[in-house]
Amino acid sequence: MGMQNIQQSGSYLAGRHYQTGEPIALGIDGGMITGCRSFAASNDLDQHGGAELPWIAPGLVDLQINGYAGMDLNALDLSEEEVVALSGRLWAEGVTSFYPTIITGADESIQRGLEAIDRACRRLEREEHDVGVMHNIAGIHLEGPFISKEDGPRGAHNRAFVRAPDCNSLDRWQQSAGGRIRIVTLSPEWPESEAFITLCIDHGIVPAIGHTAATAGQIGLAAAAGARLSTHLGNGAHPVLPRHPHYIWDQLAEDRLWASVIADGFHLPDAFLKVAHKVKGEQLILVSDAVSLAGMSPGVYETPVGGNVTLTEQGRLHLTGQPALLAGSALPLVAGIGHMEEAGICSLGEAWDMASVRPSRLMNLPTSAGLTPGAPADIAMFTLGQGKIGILETYKQGRLMYRDPDADK
């Protein structure tokens, strides 16, 4: 089916509803969804064959992106232009809102990164005001430096810069970020954690637990203080844990915590994803945790931290010569959705909600309303085959931001 057949017809988009498969006509006006009705009832769209319609779904919301397409958000020389370019590349992955992620580093490097993102946001906001070009940066995720110093839980974060939660630093960084920090990942094993979590809430920041070796008591106190999320649960952990108790069980059992997982098929076994799905229910979220090599061609790359790494045809990134050791996540969010559906862990519709409606709900975004009338018209249209999702078009507030150039060929 040619792309001309699935573009806006008057004030409608035609597609198959991502949850039901039912052909629908989605009404759009003023950047908002005005109606969602059965395709069969849409006389002005009857010429489109329902069998060939693409899938239509809410735009994706990624809470954790470290880089993409060769651009590294944690590079010492990160520029405003690179942030803008990275933002633009994510339209092709159906991402209509994302949280660029700054990780553990020296104070000045964190500050520079936050300032570059803030400048990029200001530029994109000016362009939106002047020429109507939308942008998809919803806020900043600060992952560290207030995490565990221990090998394993610390992951690839530089131990030299790990330290206790510091309210003064957060105040200073939030100012550098133009008030855009919306998520902070920390480990509650530090005595300063509770006061810090309270400050995060006062700043309108979602406190998240991650890269932690905290005890059950510390995790419980953090949740009581207001921590709301476990960051990439199951990763950033010791390779060997006590049978019980340990911090993964404790976070799974803590009803006050949502959980994000990297469901690319490499970072976590399906058994863990099934357990997390059953335990967390509506509080399970998918993230990409993509690094700069995501979206790149397969091959061997030299990185400043990990040395030589290999990106396979399947999108698995590992240390060259040590295929058992992952070197980060190199697949977009749609890969996690496809894997959850293909592995039989949940339906396509639920997996898509884990990467769109649910993170919107956690972050209190208006896109939590999905495809219902009154929601922003942040929409992704896609194909699906054998667990592989291909983005055809991406809309932000009803404006076409991406169209697959090969769709008409």
PDB file of C-alpha atoms in Angstrom, residues 40-222:
ATOM      1  CA  ALA A  40     -16.440   0.914   8.517  1.00  0.00           C
ATOM      2  CA  ALA A  41     -18.419   3.894   9.808  1.00  0.00           C
ATOM      3  CA  SER A  42     -16.144   6.392   8.063  1.00  0.00           C
ATOM      4  CA  ASN A  43     -17.748   6.867   4.658  1.00  0.00           C
ATOM      5  CA  ASP A  44     -15.089   9.329   3.550  1.00  0.00           C
ATOM      6  CA  LEU A  45     -12.421   6.637   3.972  1.00  0.00           C
ATOM      7  CA  ASP A  46     -14.195   3.628   2.503  1.00  0.00           C
ATOM      8  CA  GLN A  47     -11.879   3.620  -0.496  1.00  0.00           C
ATOM      9  CA  HIS A  48      -9.017   2.341   1.674  1.00  0.00           C
ATOM     10  CA  GLY A  49      -8.783  -1.436   1.934  1.00  0.00           C
ATOM     11  CA  GLY A  50      -8.758  -2.365   5.635  1.00  0.00           C
ATOM     12  CA  ALA A  51      -6.517  -5.386   5.081  1.00  0.00           C
ATOM     13  CA  GLU A  52      -3.684  -3.159   3.876  1.00  0.00           C
ATOM     14  CA  LEU A  53      -3.961  -0.467   6.485  1.00  0.00           C
ATOM     15  CA  PRO A  54      -0.925   0.164   8.689  1.00  0.00           C
ATOM     16  CA  TRP A  55      -1.111  -0.093  12.464  1.00  0.00           C
ATOM     17  CA  ILE A  56      -1.820   3.145  14.321  1.00  0.00           C
ATOM     18  CA  ALA A  57      -0.760   3.774  17.920  1.00  0.00           C
ATOM     19  CA  PRO A  58       0.265   6.452  20.417  1.00  0.00           C
ATOM     20  CA  GLY A  59       3.745   7.872  19.888  1.00  0.00           C
ATOM     21  CA  LEU A  60       6.503   6.228  21.909  1.00  0.00           C
ATOM     22  CA  VAL A  61       7.884   7.710  25.130  1.00  0.00           C
ATOM     23  CA  ASP A  62      11.467   6.690  26.010  1.00  0.00           C
ATOM     24  CA  LEU A  63      12.603   7.541  29.538  1.00  0.00           C
ATOM     25  CA  GLN A  64      16.243   6.630  28.960  1.00  0.00           C
ATOM     26  CA  ILE A  65      18.366   7.464  25.919  1.00  0.00           C
ATOM     27  CA  ASN A  66      22.131   7.994  26.234  1.00  0.00           C
ATOM     28  CA  GLY A  67      22.802   8.532  22.548  1.00  0.00           C
ATOM     29  CA  TYR A  68      21.837   7.505  19.048  1.00  0.00           C
ATOM     30  CA  ALA A  69      23.225   7.298  15.509  1.00  0.00           C
ATOM     31  CA  GLY A  70      26.812   8.016  16.574  1.00  0.00           C
ATOM     32  CA  MET A  71      25.861  10.931  18.829  1.00  0.00           C
ATOM     33  CA  ASP A  72      26.758  10.563  22.507  1.00  0.00           C
ATOM     34  CA  LEU A  73      24.879  12.683  25.038  1.00  0.00           C
ATOM     35  CA  ASN A  74      27.700  12.111  27.527  1.00  0.00           C
ATOM     36  CA  ALA A  75      30.542  13.197  25.251  1.00  0.00           C
ATOM     37  CA  LEU A  76      32.705  15.902  26.789  1.00  0.00           C
ATOM     38  CA  ASP A  77      32.248  18.069  23.702  1.00  0.00           C
ATOM     39  CA  LEU A  78      28.473  17.563  23.359  1.00  0.00           C
ATOM     40  CA  SER A  79      27.023  20.412  21.325  1.00  0.00           C
ATOM     41  CA  GLU A  80      23.598  21.930  20.983  1.00  0.00           C
ATOM     42  CA  GLU A  81      23.608  20.879  17.331  1.00  0.00           C
ATOM     43  CA  GLU A  82      24.178  17.218  18.198  1.00  0.00           C
ATOM     44  CA  VAL A  83      21.279  17.199  20.651  1.00  0.00           C
ATOM     45  CA  VAL A  84      19.027  18.729  17.999  1.00  0.00           C
ATOM     46  CA  ALA A  85      20.207  16.183  15.418  1.00  0.00           C
ATOM     47  CA  LEU A  86      19.696  13.268  17.810  1.00  0.00           C
ATOM     48  CA  SER A  87      16.201  14.498  18.578  1.00  0.00           C
ATOM     49  CA  GLY A  88      15.454  14.603  14.864  1.00  0.00           C
ATOM     50  CA  ARG A  89      16.674  11.050  14.258  1.00  0.00           C
ATOM     51  CA  LEU A  90      14.298   9.628  16.856  1.00  0.00           C
ATOM     52  CA  TRP A  91      11.207  10.567  14.846  1.00  0.00           C
ATOM     53  CA  ALA A  92      12.110   7.664  12.551  1.00  0.00           C
ATOM     54  CA  GLU A  93      11.772   5.325  15.543  1.00  0.00           C
ATOM     55  CA  GLY A  94       8.262   6.526  16.398  1.00  0.00           C
ATOM     56  CA  VAL A  95       9.511   8.399  19.491  1.00  0.00           C
ATOM     57  CA  THR A  96       7.388  11.475  20.158  1.00  0.00           C
ATOM     58  CA  SER A  97       8.747  12.156  23.683  1.00  0.00           C
ATOM     59  CA  PHE A  98      12.093  11.202  25.199  1.00  0.00           C
ATOM     60  CA  TYR A  99      14.360  11.997  28.117  1.00  0.00           C
ATOM     61  CA  PRO A 100      18.015  12.509  27.113  1.00  0.00           C
ATOM     62  CA  THR A 101      20.076  10.829  29.805  1.00  0.00           C
ATOM     63  CA  ILE A 102      23.207  12.202  31.456  1.00  0.00           C
ATOM     64  CA  ILE A 103      25.184   9.663  33.484  1.00  0.00           C
ATOM     65  CA  THR A 104      27.828   9.751  36.225  1.00  0.00           C
ATOM     66  CA  GLY A 105      30.756  12.042  35.520  1.00  0.00           C
ATOM     67  CA  ALA A 106      32.738  14.984  36.840  1.00  0.00           C
ATOM     68  CA  ASP A 107      30.638  17.905  38.038  1.00  0.00           C
ATOM     69  CA  GLU A 108      31.732  20.086  35.139  1.00  0.00           C
ATOM     70  CA  SER A 109      30.993  17.409  32.515  1.00  0.00           C
ATOM     71  CA  ILE A 110      27.494  16.852  33.911  1.00  0.00           C
ATOM     72  CA  GLN A 111      26.918  20.586  33.916  1.00  0.00           C
ATOM     73  CA  ARG A 112      28.132  20.983  30.320  1.00  0.00           C
ATOM     74  CA  GLY A 113      25.868  18.189  29.158  1.00  0.00           C
ATOM     75  CA  LEU A 114      22.850  19.671  30.897  1.00  0.00           C
ATOM     76  CA  GLU A 115      23.602  23.108  29.469  1.00  0.00           C
ATOM     77  CA  ALA A 116      23.914  21.725  25.932  1.00  0.00           C
ATOM     78  CA  ILE A 117      20.543  19.989  26.218  1.00  0.00           C
ATOM     79  CA  ASP A 118      18.953  23.133  27.637  1.00  0.00           C
ATOM     80  CA  ARG A 119      20.325  25.234  24.763  1.00  0.00           C
ATOM     81  CA  ALA A 120      19.022  22.683  22.268  1.00  0.00           C
ATOM     82  CA  CYS A 121      15.580  22.744  23.878  1.00  0.00           C
ATOM     83  CA  ARG A 122      15.489  26.529  23.786  1.00  0.00           C
ATOM     84  CA  ARG A 123      16.420  26.483  20.109  1.00  0.00           C
ATOM     85  CA  LEU A 124      13.788  23.858  19.312  1.00  0.00           C
ATOM     86  CA  GLU A 125      11.182  25.814  21.258  1.00  0.00           C
ATOM     87  CA  ARG A 126      12.011  28.952  19.260  1.00  0.00           C
ATOM     88  CA  GLU A 127      11.665  27.018  16.021  1.00  0.00           C
ATOM     89  CA  GLU A 128       8.363  25.607  17.220  1.00  0.00           C
ATOM     90  CA  HIS A 129       7.114  29.109  17.963  1.00  0.00           C
ATOM     91  CA  ASP A 130       8.453  30.656  14.745  1.00  0.00           C
ATOM     92  CA  VAL A 131       7.885  27.986  12.100  1.00  0.00           C
ATOM     93  CA  GLY A 132       5.855  25.291  13.814  1.00  0.00           C
ATOM     94  CA  VAL A 133       8.597  22.623  13.939  1.00  0.00           C
ATOM     95  CA  MET A 134       7.765  20.403  16.891  1.00  0.00           C
ATOM     96  CA  HIS A 135      10.283  18.771  19.235  1.00  0.00           C
ATOM     97  CA  ASN A 136      10.227  15.615  21.309  1.00  0.00           C
ATOM     98  CA  ILE A 137      12.436  16.354  24.351  1.00  0.00           C
ATOM     99  CA  ALA A 138      10.166  16.031  27.384  1.00  0.00           C
ATOM    100  CA  GLY A 139      12.834  16.456  30.066  1.00  0.00           C
ATOM    101  CA  ILE A 140      16.233  15.199  31.219  1.00  0.00           C
ATOM    102  CA  HIS A 141      17.064  11.970  33.028  1.00  0.00           C
ATOM    103  CA  LEU A 142      20.064  12.289  35.381  1.00  0.00           C
ATOM    104  CA  GLU A 143      21.360   8.747  35.956  1.00  0.00           C
ATOM    105  CA  GLY A 144      23.930   9.141  38.733  1.00  0.00           C
ATOM    106  CA  PRO A 145      26.342  10.136  40.114  1.00  0.00           C
ATOM    107  CA  PHE A 146      24.558   9.208  43.354  1.00  0.00           C
ATOM    108  CA  ILE A 147      24.697   5.445  42.789  1.00  0.00           C
ATOM    109  CA  SER A 148      26.478   2.443  44.287  1.00  0.00           C
ATOM    110  CA  LYS A 149      30.250   2.362  44.244  1.00  0.00           C
ATOM    111  CA  GLU A 150      30.285  -1.444  44.124  1.00  0.00           C
ATOM    112  CA  ASP A 151      31.423  -3.324  41.032  1.00  0.00           C
ATOM    113  CA  GLY A 152      28.377  -4.831  39.350  1.00  0.00           C
ATOM    114  CA  PRO A 153      25.660  -2.463  40.535  1.00  0.00           C
ATOM    115  CA  ARG A 154      27.756   0.485  39.334  1.00  0.00           C
ATOM    116  CA  GLY A 155      27.784  -0.922  35.801  1.00  0.00           C
ATOM    117  CA  ALA A 156      29.894   1.097  33.369  1.00  0.00           C
ATOM    118  CA  HIS A 157      29.669   4.288  35.438  1.00  0.00           C
ATOM    119  CA  ASN A 158      33.078   5.688  36.404  1.00  0.00           C
ATOM    120  CA  ARG A 159      33.725   4.892  40.087  1.00  0.00           C
ATOM    121  CA  ALA A 160      35.914   7.980  40.500  1.00  0.00           C
ATOM    122  CA  PHE A 161      32.862  10.237  40.158  1.00  0.00           C
ATOM    123  CA  VAL A 162      30.324   8.247  42.195  1.00  0.00           C
ATOM    124  CA  ARG A 163      29.333  10.019  45.412  1.00  0.00           C
ATOM    125  CA  ALA A 164      26.630  10.534  48.012  1.00  0.00           C
ATOM    126  CA  PRO A 165      23.439  12.387  47.094  1.00  0.00           C
ATOM    127  CA  ASP A 166      24.007  16.116  47.373  1.00  0.00           C
ATOM    128  CA  CYS A 167      21.127  18.583  47.384  1.00  0.00           C
ATOM    129  CA  ASN A 168      23.335  21.564  46.517  1.00  0.00           C
ATOM    130  CA  SER A 169      24.619  19.816  43.394  1.00  0.00           C
ATOM    131  CA  LEU A 170      21.088  18.988  42.286  1.00  0.00           C
ATOM    132  CA  ASP A 171      20.005  22.609  42.764  1.00  0.00           C
ATOM    133  CA  ARG A 172      22.984  23.802  40.722  1.00  0.00           C
ATOM    134  CA  TRP A 173      22.454  21.238  37.960  1.00  0.00           C
ATOM    135  CA  GLN A 174      18.746  21.939  37.752  1.00  0.00           C
ATOM    136  CA  GLN A 175      19.588  25.591  37.202  1.00  0.00           C
ATOM    137  CA  SER A 176      22.082  24.633  34.464  1.00  0.00           C
ATOM    138  CA  ALA A 177      19.401  22.469  32.869  1.00  0.00           C
ATOM    139  CA  GLY A 178      16.864  25.285  32.799  1.00  0.00           C
ATOM    140  CA  GLY A 179      14.673  23.325  35.198  1.00  0.00           C
ATOM    141  CA  ARG A 180      14.403  20.415  32.751  1.00  0.00           C
ATOM    142  CA  ILE A 181      15.620  17.540  34.953  1.00  0.00           C
ATOM    143  CA  ARG A 182      12.590  15.292  35.397  1.00  0.00           C
ATOM    144  CA  ILE A 183      14.094  11.940  36.519  1.00  0.00           C
ATOM    145  CA  VAL A 184      17.034  11.244  38.827  1.00  0.00           C
ATOM    146  CA  THR A 185      18.325   7.700  39.302  1.00  0.00           C
ATOM    147  CA  LEU A 186      20.129   7.111  42.598  1.00  0.00           C
ATOM    148  CA  SER A 187      20.936   4.320  45.034  1.00  0.00           C
ATOM    149  CA  PRO A 188      19.184   4.561  48.422  1.00  0.00           C
ATOM    150  CA  GLU A 189      22.109   2.868  50.172  1.00  0.00           C
ATOM    151  CA  TRP A 190      23.465   6.359  50.968  1.00  0.00           C
ATOM    152  CA  PRO A 191      22.330   7.866  54.315  1.00  0.00           C
ATOM    153  CA  GLU A 192      21.533  11.132  52.520  1.00  0.00           C
ATOM    154  CA  SER A 193      19.025   9.469  50.191  1.00  0.00           C
ATOM    155  CA  GLU A 194      15.771  10.232  51.984  1.00  0.00           C
ATOM    156  CA  ALA A 195      16.361  13.994  52.191  1.00  0.00           C
ATOM    157  CA  PHE A 196      17.531  13.977  48.583  1.00  0.00           C
ATOM    158  CA  ILE A 197      14.420  12.126  47.411  1.00  0.00           C
ATOM    159  CA  THR A 198      12.281  14.721  49.187  1.00  0.00           C
ATOM    160  CA  LEU A 199      14.134  17.500  47.363  1.00  0.00           C
ATOM    161  CA  CYS A 200      13.576  15.737  44.034  1.00  0.00           C
ATOM    162  CA  ILE A 201       9.844  15.683  44.671  1.00  0.00           C
ATOM    163  CA  ASP A 202       9.903  19.375  45.609  1.00  0.00           C
ATOM    164  CA  HIS A 203      11.592  20.030  42.233  1.00  0.00           C
ATOM    165  CA  GLY A 204       8.945  18.029  40.359  1.00  0.00           C
ATOM    166  CA  ILE A 205      11.491  15.278  39.677  1.00  0.00           C
ATOM    167  CA  VAL A 206      10.654  11.555  39.677  1.00  0.00           C
ATOM    168  CA  PRO A 207      13.133   9.819  42.032  1.00  0.00           C
ATOM    169  CA  ALA A 208      14.234   6.439  40.667  1.00  0.00           C
ATOM    170  CA  ILE A 209      16.218   3.582  42.214  1.00  0.00           C
ATOM    171  CA  GLY A 210      18.966   2.105  40.087  1.00  0.00           C
ATOM    172  CA  HIS A 211      22.579   0.926  40.058  1.00  0.00           C
ATOM    173  CA  THR A 212      22.004  -0.054  43.665  1.00  0.00           C
ATOM    174  CA  ALA A 213      23.178  -2.531  46.276  1.00  0.00           C
ATOM    175  CA  ALA A 214      20.632  -1.274  48.806  1.00  0.00           C
ATOM    176  CA  THR A 215      19.053  -3.443  51.477  1.00  0.00           C
ATOM    177  CA  ALA A 216      15.340  -4.186  51.708  1.00  0.00           C
ATOM    178  CA  GLY A 217      15.039  -1.625  54.490  1.00  0.00           C
ATOM    179  CA  GLN A 218      16.763   1.072  52.462  1.00  0.00           C
ATOM    180  CA  ILE A 219      14.570   0.377  49.434  1.00  0.00           C
ATOM    181  CA  GLY A 220      11.459   0.526  51.615  1.00  0.00           C
ATOM    182  CA  LEU A 221      12.513   3.835  53.154  1.00  0.00           C
ATOM    183  CA  ALA A 222      13.210   5.273  49.690  1.00  0.00           C
TER     184      ALA A 222
END
